[in-house]
Amino acid sequence: MAGAFDYALAIAVLPFLSFCLAVGVALSGRDLLPKGGALPGIAATGGSLLLSAWVFLTVSGGETYNETFYTWAAGEAATGSLSEPLTLSFGMLLDPLSAMMLLIVSLVALLVHVFSLGYMNDEGETGLPRYYAGLGLFTASMLGFVLADNLLMAFMFFELVGLCSYLLIGFWFRREGPPSAAKKAFLVTRFGDYFFLIGVVAVFATFGTAKFAGEHSFPRIAEHALAGEATVNTFLGLEPAAWFTVIGLLVLGGVIGKSAQFPLHTWLPDAMEGPTPVSALIHAATMVAAGVYLVARMYGFYALSPTALAIIALVGAFTALFAASMGLVKDEIKQVLAYSTISQYGYIMLGLGAGGYVAGTFHLLTHAFFKALLFLGAGSVIIAMHHNEDMWEMGGLKERMPVTYYTFLAGSLALAGIVPFAGFWSKDEVLYEALVHGLGTTSGLGTALLVAYGMGLLAVLFTGFYTFRMVMLTFHGEPRSETAREAAEGGWNVKLPLIVLGILATTVGLVNMTPVADLTGMHDIELLNMWLSGAPESVSVEQYHHLLEEFGGIHAADVPSYLAGGLSLALALVGAGSAYVLYGGADPEPHTEKLGSLRGVLYNNYYQDEYQVWLAENVVLPLSKVADVFDQAVVDGVVNGVSSVSLFGGSRLKRVQDGLVTHYAAMLTLGLTVLLVGFAVYGGWF
């Protein structure tokens, strides 16, 4: 009897079919489908969600799937630690981590398709088949990335989601901003992906395989190598541990680009030029999550390198604080959410780098729902405001848009980390992991984790402030424009996704209540922890802890999680309360103006774009000109010189070939004569 795994491939195929249908409609130039082609996308993502739920239930019963279904290239035996032939293949890996991610992607994609019925059909939008084609291809690519059983396959879908991001950011290509933002997103993320590609090649060269799990999982091979049970083909004379760090950091380049971490984060705020549903799906819940999901997928490998983990934690913590500081002064609602997204993915990176595999994965889960909710809530506001995103033109929308307000409030409470909403449980667990592993580890890694914890803790204060500044300016007080006074809430296709995500933002954090478990001793309520350890063929959380202690040198101190959670909750309340005091009145004032020149620095994003332009024009361009001169004068000169000698010799030699038989006979006779004379004179040599 066929089971869920037999139909799992259809999870990605169904959205791809909706993409093909939408492309056909777009190329026909005729309006052949109702609602611009939204209904096939809704049906496809709905089918993917049902199949994902079936897979989820099957995995919850203790089953996993790890099979190759197509081999597209097979070579000779690898020179690394394996004696098997190097094989490039496509396959599926279905375990607790991928099953959870399938549910996230398919559910958010379905809700975004439904929401788009109200958002993209507003004011007679054109080009809708192209829009739904982009959503379909993106959904298929993202689901394919989650299903991938090896690093090369994941890289291919990693690039496809980047392409779809480019296409959807630039959907309104007739305007000035979207095409530029799309190109910026494409180029910045490609820069990170160059390192990722080199990392993929390094993995193959070192281990002979790129599979995530199974008999020849490269995390397992790396563990054997460090234990002295296998030899590893390293490069540059590096020890295995150092070479593993290099590989991990190369792959991390792609993660930093896709997940918008410092310094490759500058593309994400500009990506807000795309439609708001695209921001909710791609730039909040899924594509930006692809990078941190990849770290979680390879966590058995990263657990062997304390240096790589320290860099991941520090980059994540700095990004969380850095981006949160810029969100304090933004005036456009989507810009606040953009910098919030960068900051929250910094928290996920901090959790993973601090040894918190479950904590990082947990925040990935909760953030996907509450940030998608906030973006769709912002979309509802933008529709009501006739696409005016300036929060200073809003105000008083609470009474006019009650469903949007209360669901947006639930998402804001989750984002700020207020108990009992989802973000409280996951973000506090991230900070707790950084604290206990920082205190318990005596090496330099412990110090790095404590520094990261301090930055993450300060970012909590900033998060509470900018979140409720946004809520106060948007929904409270008196309307500050005629558009706000006339605002009206959208229909069911706007409200339904908000309600679903609002419920999830309120409740999904209850799947892993670590502070309550520590306080009461009821560890059975840590459902996510048990879920990620449940499948027999997957690497359990306990095994990850063993790797961290054995090879990473990371140890945990005995600190009650409820004390750490209480500290971060207090900071979140201080930030939220400060925003309420400053902006909760009927006629709020722009208090951030009092920051003076500091506000200008924050508002202009620390002048990072200007710095990058200066770097490109004054450093990269001159170097490229020097390289071009070297290429033309030296490289091309040598190549052209060799070819000139060949051409000259050939032009002289070809004169012998004049087509006259008598000349050919004379040459043969002369050649024979020369040979005979040579044999006669130098016959002793032969």
CSV table of N, CA and C in Angstrom, one decimal, residues 303-306 309 441 443 445 546-554:
chain,number,residue,atom,x,y,z
A,303,ALA,N,29.2,21.2,14.1
A,303,ALA,CA,29.5,20.9,15.5
A,303,ALA,C,30.9,20.5,15.8
A,304,LEU,N,31.6,20.1,14.7
A,304,LEU,CA,33.0,19.7,14.8
A,304,LEU,C,34.0,20.9,14.8
A,305,SER,N,33.5,22.1,14.5
A,305,SER,CA,34.4,23.2,14.4
A,305,SER,C,34.0,24.3,15.3
A,306,PRO,N,34.7,24.4,16.5
A,306,PRO,CA,34.4,25.5,17.4
A,306,PRO,C,34.6,26.9,16.8
A,309,LEU,N,31.6,27.8,14.7
A,309,LEU,CA,30.5,28.1,15.5
A,309,LEU,C,30.6,29.5,16.1
A,441,THR,N,31.9,27.1,29.0
A,441,THR,CA,33.0,26.8,28.2
A,441,THR,C,34.2,27.8,28.6
A,443,SER,N,37.2,28.1,27.1
A,443,SER,CA,38.1,28.5,26.1
A,443,SER,C,37.7,29.9,25.5
A,445,LEU,N,36.1,30.4,23.0
A,445,LEU,CA,34.8,30.2,22.4
A,445,LEU,C,33.8,30.7,23.5
A,546,HIS,N,26.8,15.6,22.1
A,546,HIS,CA,28.0,14.9,22.2
A,546,HIS,C,29.1,15.4,21.3
A,547,LEU,N,28.7,15.7,20.1
A,547,LEU,CA,29.7,16.3,19.1
A,547,LEU,C,30.2,17.6,19.6
A,548,LEU,N,29.3,18.5,20.2
A,548,LEU,CA,29.7,19.8,20.7
A,548,LEU,C,30.7,19.6,21.8
A,549,GLU,N,30.5,18.7,22.7
A,549,GLU,CA,31.3,18.5,23.9
A,549,GLU,C,32.6,17.8,23.5
A,550,GLU,N,32.5,16.8,22.6
A,550,GLU,CA,33.7,16.0,22.3
A,550,GLU,C,34.7,16.8,21.4
A,551,PHE,N,34.2,17.4,20.3
A,551,PHE,CA,35.0,18.0,19.3
A,551,PHE,C,35.0,19.6,19.4
A,552,GLY,N,33.8,20.1,19.7
A,552,GLY,CA,33.8,21.6,19.7
A,552,GLY,C,34.2,22.2,21.1
A,553,GLY,N,34.3,21.4,22.1
A,553,GLY,CA,34.8,21.9,23.4
A,553,GLY,C,33.7,22.8,24.0
A,554,ILE,N,32.5,22.6,23.7
A,554,ILE,CA,31.4,23.5,24.2
A,554,ILE,C,30.7,22.8,25.3
